[in-house]
Coordinates of C-alpha atoms in Angstrom, one line a residue:
M25 CA 0.3 0.4 0.3
P26 CA 1.5 3.7 -0.7
D27 CA 2.3 6.1 2.4
P28 CA -0.6 8.1 2.9
A29 CA 1.5 10.9 2.8
A30 CA 3.2 10.9 -0.2
P31 CA 1.8 12.5 -3.2
P32 CA -0.1 10.3 -5.7
P33 CA 1.9 9.0 -8.3
L34 CA 2.1 12.0 -11.2
L35 CA 0.6 10.0 -13.7
F36 CA -2.3 9.2 -11.7
R37 CA -2.7 12.9 -11.0
R38 CA -2.9 13.9 -14.9
A39 CA -5.3 10.9 -14.9
V40 CA -7.9 12.8 -12.8
E41 CA -7.0 16.0 -14.2
S42 CA -8.0 15.1 -17.4
L43 CA -11.3 12.9 -15.9
A44 CA -12.0 15.9 -14.1
A45 CA -11.5 18.7 -16.7
V46 CA -14.2 17.1 -19.1
R47 CA -17.5 18.9 -19.0
P48 CA -20.3 17.5 -20.1
R49 CA -23.7 18.6 -21.9
P50 CA -26.0 20.7 -19.7
E51 CA -28.6 18.2 -19.0
L52 CA -26.2 16.4 -17.1
V53 CA -25.3 16.8 -13.5
V54 CA -21.4 15.6 -12.5
R55 CA -20.7 15.0 -9.1
S56 CA -17.2 14.2 -7.2
L57 CA -17.4 10.3 -5.6
E58 CA -15.9 8.7 -2.2
A59 CA -13.9 6.0 -4.8
P60 CA -13.9 2.9 -3.1
P61 CA -10.9 2.0 -1.1
R62 CA -8.9 -1.5 -1.3
L63 CA -9.6 -1.7 -5.1
A64 CA -6.2 -0.3 -6.0
P65 CA -3.3 1.6 -4.5
Y66 CA -5.2 4.7 -6.2
A67 CA -8.4 5.8 -7.0
W68 CA -11.1 8.1 -7.9
A69 CA -14.8 8.5 -9.0
T70 CA -17.5 10.5 -9.8
S71 CA -20.8 10.4 -10.3
V72 CA -23.0 11.4 -14.0
E73 CA -26.7 12.0 -13.7
A74 CA -29.7 12.5 -16.2
D75 CA -33.2 13.7 -15.9
I76 CA -35.0 14.2 -18.8
V77 CA -36.7 17.4 -17.6
H78 CA -33.7 18.6 -15.9
R79 CA -33.5 22.5 -16.4
G80 CA -29.6 23.1 -16.2
D81 CA -30.1 25.5 -13.6
G82 CA -29.5 23.9 -10.5
T83 CA -32.9 23.7 -9.4
D84 CA -33.3 19.9 -10.1
D85 CA -34.8 17.4 -7.7
L86 CA -33.0 14.3 -8.6
D87 CA -33.3 12.1 -5.7
E88 CA -34.0 9.6 -8.9
P89 CA -32.7 10.6 -11.6
D90 CA -34.2 8.7 -14.8
T91 CA -30.3 7.6 -15.8
S92 CA -27.6 7.6 -13.8
G93 CA -23.8 6.9 -13.6
R94 CA -20.7 6.0 -12.0
L95 CA -17.3 6.1 -13.0
I96 CA -14.2 4.5 -11.0
L97 CA -10.7 5.2 -11.8
L98 CA -8.4 2.7 -10.3
H99 CA -4.7 3.0 -11.2
D100 CA -1.8 0.3 -9.8
P101 CA 1.2 1.7 -11.0
A102 CA 2.8 -1.8 -10.6
G103 CA 0.2 -2.5 -13.2
Q104 CA -2.2 -5.8 -13.0
E105 CA -1.9 -8.8 -15.2
A106 CA -6.1 -8.8 -15.9
W107 CA -6.2 -5.2 -16.5
E108 CA -2.7 -5.5 -19.0
G109 CA -1.8 -2.1 -17.8
E110 CA -1.5 0.2 -15.2
F111 CA -4.9 2.5 -15.4
R112 CA -8.3 0.2 -15.2
L113 CA -11.5 2.3 -15.7
V114 CA -15.3 0.7 -14.7
C115 CA -18.3 2.2 -14.6
F116 CA -22.0 1.1 -13.9
V117 CA -24.7 3.0 -15.7
Q118 CA -28.5 2.3 -15.2
A119 CA -31.4 3.9 -16.9
R120 CA -35.2 3.5 -16.9
L121 CA -36.9 1.6 -19.3
E122 CA -40.5 2.5 -21.2
R123 CA -42.8 -0.4 -20.4
E124 CA -42.6 -0.9 -24.6
Q125 CA -39.0 -2.2 -24.1
L126 CA -39.5 -4.7 -21.7
G127 CA -38.9 -8.1 -23.1
D128 CA -36.5 -6.7 -25.9
E129 CA -34.2 -9.3 -26.8
M130 CA -32.0 -6.7 -28.6
L131 CA -31.6 -4.7 -25.4
P132 CA -28.0 -6.0 -24.1
V133 CA -26.9 -5.7 -27.1
V134 CA -28.3 -2.2 -28.3
A135 CA -27.3 -0.6 -24.8
W136 CA -23.8 -2.4 -24.6
S137 CA -22.8 -0.6 -28.3
W138 CA -23.5 3.0 -26.4
L139 CA -20.5 2.9 -24.8
T140 CA -18.5 0.7 -27.3
E141 CA -19.6 3.3 -29.7
A142 CA -18.8 6.3 -27.9
L143 CA -15.5 5.1 -26.9
A144 CA -14.6 4.6 -30.9
D145 CA -16.8 7.9 -32.0
L146 CA -14.4 10.0 -29.0
G147 CA -11.2 8.6 -29.6
G148 CA -11.1 6.3 -25.7
R149 CA -7.9 4.0 -26.5
H150 CA -8.9 0.6 -24.3
T151 CA -8.5 -3.1 -24.1
A152 CA -9.7 -5.7 -22.4
L153 CA -13.2 -4.7 -22.6
G154 CA -16.1 -6.7 -20.9
G155 CA -19.1 -6.1 -19.1
T156 CA -22.9 -7.0 -18.2
V157 CA -25.5 -5.8 -19.7
T158 CA -29.0 -6.8 -17.2
Q159 CA -32.6 -5.5 -17.4
T160 CA -34.5 -5.5 -14.1
S161 CA -38.0 -5.1 -12.7
S162 CA -38.4 -3.9 -8.9
V163 CA -42.1 -4.2 -7.5
R164 CA -43.5 -1.9 -4.4
F165 CA -45.6 -3.6 -1.5
G166 CA -46.9 -1.9 1.4
D167 CA -45.7 0.6 3.0
I168 CA -42.7 1.6 0.7
A169 CA -42.4 4.9 -0.8
G170 CA -41.4 5.7 -4.7
P171 CA -42.9 4.2 -7.5
K172 CA -45.0 0.8 -7.5
R173 CA -43.3 -0.6 -9.9
D174 CA -39.1 0.3 -11.5
D175 CA -37.8 -1.4 -15.3
D176 CA -34.5 -0.8 -15.5
V177 CA -31.2 -1.5 -17.5
E178 CA -28.3 -1.7 -16.2
L179 CA -24.4 -1.5 -17.5
R180 CA -21.7 -2.6 -15.7
A181 CA -18.2 -2.5 -17.8
S182 CA -14.4 -2.1 -17.3
W183 CA -11.8 -1.4 -19.8
T184 CA -7.9 0.1 -19.7
P185 CA -7.0 2.8 -21.3
L186 CA -4.2 2.9 -23.8
E187 CA -3.3 6.3 -23.6
P188 CA 0.9 6.6 -22.3
D189 CA 0.5 9.9 -21.0
G190 CA -2.2 9.7 -18.5
D191 CA -4.7 11.8 -20.5
L192 CA -8.4 10.3 -20.5
A193 CA -10.5 12.8 -21.7
A194 CA -11.9 10.9 -24.3
H195 CA -12.6 8.1 -22.0
A196 CA -14.7 10.8 -19.6
E197 CA -16.3 12.0 -22.1
A198 CA -17.5 8.5 -24.0
F199 CA -18.6 8.5 -20.4
C200 CA -21.1 11.4 -20.4
T201 CA -21.8 10.5 -23.9
L202 CA -22.9 6.6 -22.7
V203 CA -25.2 8.0 -19.6
A204 CA -27.0 10.5 -21.9
T205 CA -27.9 8.1 -24.9
A206 CA -29.2 5.7 -22.1
A207 CA -31.5 8.4 -20.9
G208 CA -32.6 9.6 -24.7
L209 CA -30.9 12.8 -25.0
P210 CA -30.6 13.2 -28.3
P211 CA -27.1 14.0 -29.9
V212 CA -25.4 17.7 -29.3
G213 CA -26.9 20.6 -32.3
V214 CA -30.5 17.8 -32.4
R215 CA -33.3 18.8 -31.3
T216 CA -36.2 17.1 -30.7
L217 CA -39.4 18.0 -32.3
A218 CA -42.4 19.1 -29.1
R219 CA -46.1 19.6 -29.4
R220 CA -46.5 23.2 -28.3
S221 CA -50.3 23.8 -26.8
V222 CA -51.6 26.3 -28.5

């Protein structure tokens, strides 16, 4: 274990700075998280939440966002064989499903493509990518707050970035794109057609 009094390695500091510097689209709310201990000598974490009705003015109630995600950076200067490198990025995204999406056999494939396409489109070079996509349904009974039923898709993934200089901005941008896509937000610059009341 590293000496707690010693500063983190320069490469880890560069990686954290590059991840934290990314400014996502205004519908996404970014918050710092306490990184899980004991997964690696050095770790950093953040959360990204989206709400379809997000106003972007800081007044939203995101206690139960439609879509939320966590991104964790792990660093072991000695490297880990399973990682095939010194860094590992771990992400978890959960998004609410519409009722008509339930039971769609292609949904896991499509949800996985949200991540792989975001990494490819934004230039997040990587290796050893793996993960799972799960559809869950929860029904509440009795005196429990919240909606009577929740149907969600959950994506868990991890991969090893290949940027030798520690600049992981493309990976943070890809993660934010993943969360936005899972939330059903249109691509940046594309506006949805909305009905207007006259």
